[in-house]
mmCIF file of C-alpha atoms in Angstrom:
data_model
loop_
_atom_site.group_PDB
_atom_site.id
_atom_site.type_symbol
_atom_site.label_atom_id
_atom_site.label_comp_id
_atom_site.label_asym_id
_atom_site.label_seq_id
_atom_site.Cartn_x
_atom_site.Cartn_y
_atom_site.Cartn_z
ATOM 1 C CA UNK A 4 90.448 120.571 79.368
ATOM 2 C CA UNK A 5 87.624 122.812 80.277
ATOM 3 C CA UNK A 6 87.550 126.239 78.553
ATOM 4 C CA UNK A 7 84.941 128.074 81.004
ATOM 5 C CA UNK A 8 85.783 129.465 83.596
ATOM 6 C CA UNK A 9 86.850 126.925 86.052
ATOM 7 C CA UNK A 10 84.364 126.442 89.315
ATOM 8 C CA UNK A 11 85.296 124.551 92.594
ATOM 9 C CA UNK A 12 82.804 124.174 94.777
ATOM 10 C CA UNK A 13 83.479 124.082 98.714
ATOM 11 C CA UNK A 14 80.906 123.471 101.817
ATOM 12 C CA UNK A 15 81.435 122.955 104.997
ATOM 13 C CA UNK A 16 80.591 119.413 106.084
ATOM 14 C CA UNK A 17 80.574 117.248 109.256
ATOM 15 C CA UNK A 18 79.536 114.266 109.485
ATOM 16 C CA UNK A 19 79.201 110.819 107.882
ATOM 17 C CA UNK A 20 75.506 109.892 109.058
ATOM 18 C CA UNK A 21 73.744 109.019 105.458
ATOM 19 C CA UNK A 22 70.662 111.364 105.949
ATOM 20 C CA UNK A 23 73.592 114.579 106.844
ATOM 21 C CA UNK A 24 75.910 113.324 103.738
ATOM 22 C CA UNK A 25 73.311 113.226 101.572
ATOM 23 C CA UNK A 26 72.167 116.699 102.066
ATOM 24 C CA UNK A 27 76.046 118.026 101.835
ATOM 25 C CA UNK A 28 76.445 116.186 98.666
ATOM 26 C CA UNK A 29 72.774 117.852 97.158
ATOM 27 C CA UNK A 30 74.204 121.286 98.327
ATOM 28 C CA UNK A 31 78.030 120.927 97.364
ATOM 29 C CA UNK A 32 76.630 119.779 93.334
ATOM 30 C CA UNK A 33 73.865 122.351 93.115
ATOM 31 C CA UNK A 34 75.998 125.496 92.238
ATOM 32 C CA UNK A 35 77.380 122.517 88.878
ATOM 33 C CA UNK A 36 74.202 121.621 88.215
ATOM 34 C CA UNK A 37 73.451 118.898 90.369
ATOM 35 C CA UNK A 38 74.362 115.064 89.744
ATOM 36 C CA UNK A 39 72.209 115.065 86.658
ATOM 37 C CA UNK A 40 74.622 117.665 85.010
ATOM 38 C CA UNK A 41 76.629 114.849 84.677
ATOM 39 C CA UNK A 42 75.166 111.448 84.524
ATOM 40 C CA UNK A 43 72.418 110.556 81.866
ATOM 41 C CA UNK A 44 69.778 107.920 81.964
ATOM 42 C CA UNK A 45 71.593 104.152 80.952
ATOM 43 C CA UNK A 46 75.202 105.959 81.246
ATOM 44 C CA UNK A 47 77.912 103.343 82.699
ATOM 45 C CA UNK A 48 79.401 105.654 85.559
ATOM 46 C CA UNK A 49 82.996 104.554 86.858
ATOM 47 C CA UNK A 50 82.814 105.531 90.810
ATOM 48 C CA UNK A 51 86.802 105.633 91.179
ATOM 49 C CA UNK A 52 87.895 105.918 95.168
ATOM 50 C CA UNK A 53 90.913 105.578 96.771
ATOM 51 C CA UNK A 54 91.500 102.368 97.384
ATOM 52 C CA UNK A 55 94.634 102.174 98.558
ATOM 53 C CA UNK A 56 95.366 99.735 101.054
ATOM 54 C CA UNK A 57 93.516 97.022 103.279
ATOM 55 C CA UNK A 58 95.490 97.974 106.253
ATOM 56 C CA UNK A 59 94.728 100.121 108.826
ATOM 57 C CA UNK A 60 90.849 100.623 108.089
ATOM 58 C CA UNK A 61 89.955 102.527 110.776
ATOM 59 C CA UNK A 62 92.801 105.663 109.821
ATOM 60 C CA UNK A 63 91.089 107.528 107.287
ATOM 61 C CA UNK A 64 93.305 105.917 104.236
ATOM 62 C CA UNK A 65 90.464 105.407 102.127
ATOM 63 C CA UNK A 66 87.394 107.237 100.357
ATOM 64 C CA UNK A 67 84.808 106.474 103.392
ATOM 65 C CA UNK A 68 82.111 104.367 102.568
ATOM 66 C CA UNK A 69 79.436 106.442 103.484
ATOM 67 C CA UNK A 70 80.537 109.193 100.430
ATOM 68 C CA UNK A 71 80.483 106.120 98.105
ATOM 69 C CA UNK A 72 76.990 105.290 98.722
ATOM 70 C CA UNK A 73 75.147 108.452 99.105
ATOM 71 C CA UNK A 74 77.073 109.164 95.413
ATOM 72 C CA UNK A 75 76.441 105.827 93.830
ATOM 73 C CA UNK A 76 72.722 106.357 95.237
ATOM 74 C CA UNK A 77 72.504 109.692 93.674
ATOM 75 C CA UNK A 78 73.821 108.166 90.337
ATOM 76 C CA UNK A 79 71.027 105.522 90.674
ATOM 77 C CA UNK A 80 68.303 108.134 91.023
ATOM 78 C CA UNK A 81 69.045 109.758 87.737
ATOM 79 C CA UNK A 82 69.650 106.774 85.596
ATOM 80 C CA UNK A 83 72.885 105.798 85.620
ATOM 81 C CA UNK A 84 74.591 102.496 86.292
ATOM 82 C CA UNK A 85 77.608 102.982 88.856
ATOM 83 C CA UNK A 86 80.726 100.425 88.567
ATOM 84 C CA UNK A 87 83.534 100.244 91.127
ATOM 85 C CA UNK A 88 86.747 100.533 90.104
ATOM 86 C CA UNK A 89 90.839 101.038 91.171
ATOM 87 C CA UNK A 90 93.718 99.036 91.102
ATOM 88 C CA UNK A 91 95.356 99.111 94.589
ATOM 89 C CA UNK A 92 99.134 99.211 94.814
ATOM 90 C CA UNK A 93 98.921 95.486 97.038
ATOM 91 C CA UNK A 94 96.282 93.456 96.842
ATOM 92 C CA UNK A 95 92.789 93.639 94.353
ATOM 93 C CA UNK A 96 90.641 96.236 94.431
ATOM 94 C CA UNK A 97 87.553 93.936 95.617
ATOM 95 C CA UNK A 98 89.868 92.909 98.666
ATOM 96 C CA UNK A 99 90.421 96.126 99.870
ATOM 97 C CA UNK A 100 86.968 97.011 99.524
ATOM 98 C CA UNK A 101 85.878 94.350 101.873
ATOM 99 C CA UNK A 102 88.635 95.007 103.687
ATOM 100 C CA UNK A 103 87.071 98.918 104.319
ATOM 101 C CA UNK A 104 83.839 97.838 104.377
ATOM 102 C CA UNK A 105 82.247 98.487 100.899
ATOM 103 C CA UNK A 106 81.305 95.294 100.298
ATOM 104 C CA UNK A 107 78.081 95.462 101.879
ATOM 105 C CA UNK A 108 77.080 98.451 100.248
ATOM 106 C CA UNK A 109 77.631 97.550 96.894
ATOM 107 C CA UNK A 110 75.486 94.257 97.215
ATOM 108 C CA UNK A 111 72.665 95.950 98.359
ATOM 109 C CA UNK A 112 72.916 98.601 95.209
ATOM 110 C CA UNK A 113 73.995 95.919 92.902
ATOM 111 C CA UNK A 114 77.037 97.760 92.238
ATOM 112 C CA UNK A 115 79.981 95.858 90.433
ATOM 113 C CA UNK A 116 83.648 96.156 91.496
ATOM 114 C CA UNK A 117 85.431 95.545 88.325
ATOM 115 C CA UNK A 118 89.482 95.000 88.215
ATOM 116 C CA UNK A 119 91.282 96.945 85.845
ATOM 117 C CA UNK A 120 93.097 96.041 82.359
ATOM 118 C CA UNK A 121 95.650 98.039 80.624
ATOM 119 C CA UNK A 122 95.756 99.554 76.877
ATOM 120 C CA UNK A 123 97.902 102.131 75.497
ATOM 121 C CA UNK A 124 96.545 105.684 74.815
ATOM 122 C CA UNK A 125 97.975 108.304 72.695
ATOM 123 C CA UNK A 126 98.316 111.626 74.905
ATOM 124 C CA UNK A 127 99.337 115.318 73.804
ATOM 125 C CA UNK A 128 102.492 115.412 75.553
ATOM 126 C CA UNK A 129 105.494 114.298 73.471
ATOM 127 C CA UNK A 130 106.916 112.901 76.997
ATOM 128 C CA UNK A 131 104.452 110.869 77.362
ATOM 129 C CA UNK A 132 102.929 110.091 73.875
ATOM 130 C CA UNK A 133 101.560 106.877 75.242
ATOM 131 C CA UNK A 134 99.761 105.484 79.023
ATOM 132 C CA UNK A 135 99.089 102.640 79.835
ATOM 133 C CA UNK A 136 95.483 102.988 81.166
ATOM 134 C CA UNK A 137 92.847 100.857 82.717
ATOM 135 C CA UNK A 138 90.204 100.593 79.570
ATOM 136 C CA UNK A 139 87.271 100.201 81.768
ATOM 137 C CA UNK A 140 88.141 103.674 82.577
ATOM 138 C CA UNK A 141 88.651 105.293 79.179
ATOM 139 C CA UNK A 142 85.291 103.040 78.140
ATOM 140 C CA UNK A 143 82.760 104.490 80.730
ATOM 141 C CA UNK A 144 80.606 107.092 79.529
ATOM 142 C CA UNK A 145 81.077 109.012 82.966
ATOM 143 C CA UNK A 146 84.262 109.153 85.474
ATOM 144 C CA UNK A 147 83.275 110.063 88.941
ATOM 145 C CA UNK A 148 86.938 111.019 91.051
ATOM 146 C CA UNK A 149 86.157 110.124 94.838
ATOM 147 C CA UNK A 150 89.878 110.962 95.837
ATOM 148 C CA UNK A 151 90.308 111.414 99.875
ATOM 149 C CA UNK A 152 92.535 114.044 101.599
ATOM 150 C CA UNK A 153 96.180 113.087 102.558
ATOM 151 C CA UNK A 154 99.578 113.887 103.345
ATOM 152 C CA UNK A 155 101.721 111.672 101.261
ATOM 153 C CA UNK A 156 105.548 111.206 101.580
ATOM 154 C CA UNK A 157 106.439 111.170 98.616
ATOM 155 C CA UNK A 158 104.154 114.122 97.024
ATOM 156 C CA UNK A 159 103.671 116.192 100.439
ATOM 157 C CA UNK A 160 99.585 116.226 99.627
ATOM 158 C CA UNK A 161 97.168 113.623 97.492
ATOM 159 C CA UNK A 162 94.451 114.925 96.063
ATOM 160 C CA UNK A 163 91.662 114.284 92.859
ATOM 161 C CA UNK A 164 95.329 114.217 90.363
ATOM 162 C CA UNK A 165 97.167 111.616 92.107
ATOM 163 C CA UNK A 166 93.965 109.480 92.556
ATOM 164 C CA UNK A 167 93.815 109.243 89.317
ATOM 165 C CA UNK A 168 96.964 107.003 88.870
ATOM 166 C CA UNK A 169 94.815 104.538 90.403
ATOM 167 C CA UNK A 170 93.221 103.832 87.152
ATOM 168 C CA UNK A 171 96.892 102.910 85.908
ATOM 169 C CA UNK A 172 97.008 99.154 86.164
ATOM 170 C CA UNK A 173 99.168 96.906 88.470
ATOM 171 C CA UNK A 174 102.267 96.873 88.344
ATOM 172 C CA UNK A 175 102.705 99.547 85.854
ATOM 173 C CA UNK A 176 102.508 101.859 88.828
ATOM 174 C CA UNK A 177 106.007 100.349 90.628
ATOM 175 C CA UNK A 178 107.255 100.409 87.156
ATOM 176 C CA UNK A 179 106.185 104.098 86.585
ATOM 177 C CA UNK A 180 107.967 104.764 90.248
ATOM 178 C CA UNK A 181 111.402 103.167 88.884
ATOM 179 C CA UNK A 182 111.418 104.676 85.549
ATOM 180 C CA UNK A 183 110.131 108.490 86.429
ATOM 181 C CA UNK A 184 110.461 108.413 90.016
ATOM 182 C CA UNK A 185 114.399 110.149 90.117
ATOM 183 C CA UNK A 186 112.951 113.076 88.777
ATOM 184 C CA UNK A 187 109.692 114.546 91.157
ATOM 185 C CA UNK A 188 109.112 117.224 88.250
ATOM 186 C CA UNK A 189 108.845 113.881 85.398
ATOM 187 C CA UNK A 190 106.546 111.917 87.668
ATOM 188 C CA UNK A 191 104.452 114.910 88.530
ATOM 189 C CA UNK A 192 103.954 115.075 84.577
ATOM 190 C CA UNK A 193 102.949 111.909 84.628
ATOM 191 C CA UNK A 194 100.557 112.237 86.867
ATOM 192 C CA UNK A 195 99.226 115.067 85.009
ATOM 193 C CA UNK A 196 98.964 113.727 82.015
ATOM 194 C CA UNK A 197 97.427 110.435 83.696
ATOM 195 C CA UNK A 198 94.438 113.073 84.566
ATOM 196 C CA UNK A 199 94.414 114.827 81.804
ATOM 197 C CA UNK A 200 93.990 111.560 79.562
ATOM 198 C CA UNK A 201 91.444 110.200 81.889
ATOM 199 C CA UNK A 202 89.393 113.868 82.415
ATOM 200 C CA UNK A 203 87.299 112.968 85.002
ATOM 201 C CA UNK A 204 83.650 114.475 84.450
ATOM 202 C CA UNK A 205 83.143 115.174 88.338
ATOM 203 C CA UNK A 206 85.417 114.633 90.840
ATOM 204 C CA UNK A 207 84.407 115.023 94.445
ATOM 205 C CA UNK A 208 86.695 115.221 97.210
ATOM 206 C CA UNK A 209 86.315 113.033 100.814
ATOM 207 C CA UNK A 210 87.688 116.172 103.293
ATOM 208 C CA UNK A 211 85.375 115.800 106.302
ATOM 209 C CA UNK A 212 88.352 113.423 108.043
ATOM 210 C CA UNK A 213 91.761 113.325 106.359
ATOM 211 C CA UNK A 214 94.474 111.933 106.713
ATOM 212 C CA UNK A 215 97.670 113.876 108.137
ATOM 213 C CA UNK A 216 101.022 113.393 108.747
ATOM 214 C CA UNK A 217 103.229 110.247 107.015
ATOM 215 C CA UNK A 218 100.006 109.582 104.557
ATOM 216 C CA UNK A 219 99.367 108.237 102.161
ATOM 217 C CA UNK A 220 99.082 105.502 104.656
ATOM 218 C CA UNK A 221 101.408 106.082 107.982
ATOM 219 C CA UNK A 222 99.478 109.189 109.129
ATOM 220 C CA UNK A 223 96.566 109.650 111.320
ATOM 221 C CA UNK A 224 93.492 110.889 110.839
ATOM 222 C CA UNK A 225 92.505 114.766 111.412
ATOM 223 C CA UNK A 226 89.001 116.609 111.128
ATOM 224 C CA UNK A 227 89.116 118.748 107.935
ATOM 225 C CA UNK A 228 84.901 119.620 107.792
ATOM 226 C CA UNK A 229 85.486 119.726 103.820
ATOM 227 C CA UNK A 230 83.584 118.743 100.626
ATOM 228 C CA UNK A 231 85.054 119.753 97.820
ATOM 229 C CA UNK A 232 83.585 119.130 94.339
ATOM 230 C CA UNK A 233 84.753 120.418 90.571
ATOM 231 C CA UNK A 234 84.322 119.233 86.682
ATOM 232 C CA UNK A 235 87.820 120.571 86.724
ATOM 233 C CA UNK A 236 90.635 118.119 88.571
ATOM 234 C CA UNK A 237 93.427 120.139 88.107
ATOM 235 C CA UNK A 238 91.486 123.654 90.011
ATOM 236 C CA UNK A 239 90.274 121.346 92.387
ATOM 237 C CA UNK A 240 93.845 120.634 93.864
ATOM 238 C CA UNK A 241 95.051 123.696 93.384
ATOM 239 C CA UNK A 242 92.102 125.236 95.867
ATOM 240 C CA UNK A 243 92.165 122.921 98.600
ATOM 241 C CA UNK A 244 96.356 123.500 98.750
ATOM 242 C CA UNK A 245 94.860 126.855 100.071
ATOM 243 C CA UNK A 246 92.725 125.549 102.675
ATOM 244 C CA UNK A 247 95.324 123.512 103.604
ATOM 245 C CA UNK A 248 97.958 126.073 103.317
ATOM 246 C CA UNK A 249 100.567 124.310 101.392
ATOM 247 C CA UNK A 250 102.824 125.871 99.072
ATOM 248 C CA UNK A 251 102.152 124.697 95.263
ATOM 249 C CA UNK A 252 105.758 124.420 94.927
ATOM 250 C CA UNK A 253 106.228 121.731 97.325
ATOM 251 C CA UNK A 254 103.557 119.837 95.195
ATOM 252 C CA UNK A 255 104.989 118.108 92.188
ATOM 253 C CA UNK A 256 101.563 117.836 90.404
ATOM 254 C CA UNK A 257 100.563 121.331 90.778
ATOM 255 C CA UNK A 258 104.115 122.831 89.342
ATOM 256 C CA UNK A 259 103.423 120.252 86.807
ATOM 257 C CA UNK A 260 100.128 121.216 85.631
ATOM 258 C CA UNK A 261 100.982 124.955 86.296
ATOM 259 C CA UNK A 262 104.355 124.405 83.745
ATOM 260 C CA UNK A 263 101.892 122.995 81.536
ATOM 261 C CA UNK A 264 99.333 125.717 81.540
ATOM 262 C CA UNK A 265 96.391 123.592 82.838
ATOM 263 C CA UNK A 266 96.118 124.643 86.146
ATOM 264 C CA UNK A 267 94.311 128.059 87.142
ATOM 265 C CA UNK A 268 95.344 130.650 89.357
ATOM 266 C CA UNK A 269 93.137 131.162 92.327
ATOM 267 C CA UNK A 270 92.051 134.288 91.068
ATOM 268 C CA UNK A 271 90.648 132.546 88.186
ATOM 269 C CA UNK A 272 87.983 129.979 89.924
ATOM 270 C CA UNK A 273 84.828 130.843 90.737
ATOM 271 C CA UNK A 274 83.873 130.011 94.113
ATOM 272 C CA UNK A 275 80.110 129.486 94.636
ATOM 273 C CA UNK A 276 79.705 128.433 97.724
ATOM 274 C CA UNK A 277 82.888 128.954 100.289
ATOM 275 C CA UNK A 278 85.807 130.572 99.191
ATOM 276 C CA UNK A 279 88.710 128.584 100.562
ATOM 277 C CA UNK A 280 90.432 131.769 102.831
ATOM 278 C CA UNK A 281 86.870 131.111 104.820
ATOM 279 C CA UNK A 282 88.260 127.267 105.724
ATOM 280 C CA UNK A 283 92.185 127.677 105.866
ATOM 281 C CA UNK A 284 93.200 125.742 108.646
ATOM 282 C CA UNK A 285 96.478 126.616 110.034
ATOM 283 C CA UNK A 286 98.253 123.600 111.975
ATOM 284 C CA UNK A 287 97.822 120.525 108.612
ATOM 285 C CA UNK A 288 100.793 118.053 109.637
ATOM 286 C CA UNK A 289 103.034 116.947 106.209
ATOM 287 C CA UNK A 290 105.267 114.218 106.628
ATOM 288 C CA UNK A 291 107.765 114.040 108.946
ATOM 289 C CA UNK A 292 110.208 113.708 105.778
ATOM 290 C CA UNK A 293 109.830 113.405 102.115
ATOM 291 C CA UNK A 294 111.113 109.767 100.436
ATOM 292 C CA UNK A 295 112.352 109.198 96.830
ATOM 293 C CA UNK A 296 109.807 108.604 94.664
ATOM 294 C CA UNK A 297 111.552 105.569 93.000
ATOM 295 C CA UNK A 298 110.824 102.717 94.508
ATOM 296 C CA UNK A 299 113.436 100.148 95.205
ATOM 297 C CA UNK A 300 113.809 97.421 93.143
ATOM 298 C CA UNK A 301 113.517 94.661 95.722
ATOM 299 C CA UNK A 302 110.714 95.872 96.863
ATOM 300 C CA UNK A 303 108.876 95.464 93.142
ATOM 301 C CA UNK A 304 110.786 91.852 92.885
ATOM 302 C CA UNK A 305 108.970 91.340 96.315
ATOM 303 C CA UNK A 306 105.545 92.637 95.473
ATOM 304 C CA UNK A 307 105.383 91.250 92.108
ATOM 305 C CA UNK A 308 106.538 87.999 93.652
ATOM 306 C CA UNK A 309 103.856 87.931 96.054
ATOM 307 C CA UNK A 310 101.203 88.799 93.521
ATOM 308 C CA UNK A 311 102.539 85.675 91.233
ATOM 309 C CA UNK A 312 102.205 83.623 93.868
ATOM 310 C CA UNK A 313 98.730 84.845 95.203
ATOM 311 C CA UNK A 314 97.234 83.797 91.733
ATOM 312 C CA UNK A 315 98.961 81.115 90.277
ATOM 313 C CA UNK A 316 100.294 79.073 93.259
ATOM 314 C CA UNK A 317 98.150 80.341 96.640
ATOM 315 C CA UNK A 318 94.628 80.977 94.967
ATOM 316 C CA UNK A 319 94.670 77.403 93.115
ATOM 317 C CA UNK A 320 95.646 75.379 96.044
ATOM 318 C CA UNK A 321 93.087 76.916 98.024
ATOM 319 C CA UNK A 322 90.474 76.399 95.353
ATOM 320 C CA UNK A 323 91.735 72.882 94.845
ATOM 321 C CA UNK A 324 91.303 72.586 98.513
ATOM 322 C CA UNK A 325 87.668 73.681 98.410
ATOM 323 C CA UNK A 326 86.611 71.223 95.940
#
């Protein structure tokens, strides 16, 4: 990816309230160059949060809101044209956005939420010589990574990497799980090469509540005071596993990207703001247990039962209903 040396920017930050964010977000980009570093006038910007579920709103699950506004606001101001976009494990990415309360927001900026398609791309990595990867993705001039901080059962921490696989399409995640998923070093090279295909021009990360414990989605949340922001995805994770204290090797994307020479050392990032020693927090809860990656194969009969019948039995009677 990048050849400079690789710079992770880290601030200390508070609270939600729009005026406050705002002035986090104008300090955390200013050491990169600000938001017009990366976004040109009439550039189609892909604003990619997690998305992950419509349950459970008020846990901390999901890229808050607030961060999505003050960046798609900031976007506006220089030009660009923001999109919304992810592909939720259950459910459609405009559900779960009403679901967490985007919706709002994104009529009053005229901001689209678009549902991803698949095509194949060619990567570098014989193991993978081909994704499957949303197009509206590869197709936007800009990719903006709004990934949130979490525990996660299955990969002990998600970070800017892992949110990443959200712009894999539908059910090609579950089958992803099934076919990788036996082998955490595989899918962590999978996810790897999911980010490194995709190369996110900015990716800033939603630490100011995260999300601790059985996350991605059975945790609760904990106050982390973090903004984290980086053109570089891969140095990104690999700093905030030291303010959270986690070993890399209990992080399957991080010995990934490390095996594969992408990753930096520490010692290698340039800090500008907060080094991440200064914001180490001592006490971060990881799950209870870890869980196979795999999932089960009932389970992906049941989901992808359930999302047949949402749209070609549920959705038409409904509509039918309407009329």
């Amino acid at each position: 990816m990048q050849t400079q040396q690789p710079s992770v920017s880290l601030i200390q930050a508070k609270s939600y309230e729009q005026q406050a964010l705002r002035e986090s977000l104008t300090t955390l980009l200013e050491p990169l160059g600000g938001i017009a570093a990366f976004v040109k006038p009439g550039n189609r910007v892909l604003l990619k949060p997690n998305l992950l579920t419509s349950s459970r709103p008020t846990k901390e699950c999901t890229t808050r809101p607030e961060l999505v506004r003050a960046v798609a606001e900031m976007v506006i101001e220089v030009g660009g044209k923001p999109f919304l976009g992810d592909s939720p494990a259950f459910g459609s990415a405009k559900g779960v956005a009403i679901a967490n309360g985007l919706l709002p927001i994104l009529e009053e900026l005229n901001i689209p939420i678009v549902e991803f398609h698949g095509k194949r791309y060619q990567t570098v990595n014989d193991n993978f010589n081909h994704l499957l990867l949303s197009k509206e993705t590869m197709e936007a001039d800009v990719i903006i990574n709004l990934p949130k901080v979490k525990s996660h059962m299955q990969l002990t921490v998600t970070l800017g990497v892992k949110n990443l696989f959200g712009c894999v399409p539908g059910k090609m995640k579950a089958w992803w799980h099934m076919e990788a998923g036996k082998d955490a070093n595989r899918f962590g090279e999978m996810l790897v090469e999911t980010a490194r295909a995709i190369n996110p021009n900015l990716t800033i990360l939603d630490g100011i509540i995260g999300h601790e414990g059985n996350g991605p989605s059975g945790g609760e949340p904990r106050d982390l005071g973090v903004l984290a922001a980086s053109d570089n995805v891969f140095a990104l994770d690999r700093t905030m596993l030291a303010v959270l204290k986690i070993n890399p090797l209990q992080v399957p994307t991080i010995t990934a990207s490390q095996r594969l020479g992408i990753c930096p050392e520490l010692s290698e990032i340039e800090f500008p703001h907060l080094s991440p020693d200064l914001l180490q927090i001592d006490d971060w809860r990881l799950p209870d247990k870890l869980i196979p990656i795999d999932f089960a194969m009932p389970r992906v009969i049941r989901s992808t039962f359930k999302h047949l019948y949402i749209r070609f039995i549920k959705e038409p009677i409904t509509a039918y209903s309407k009329g």
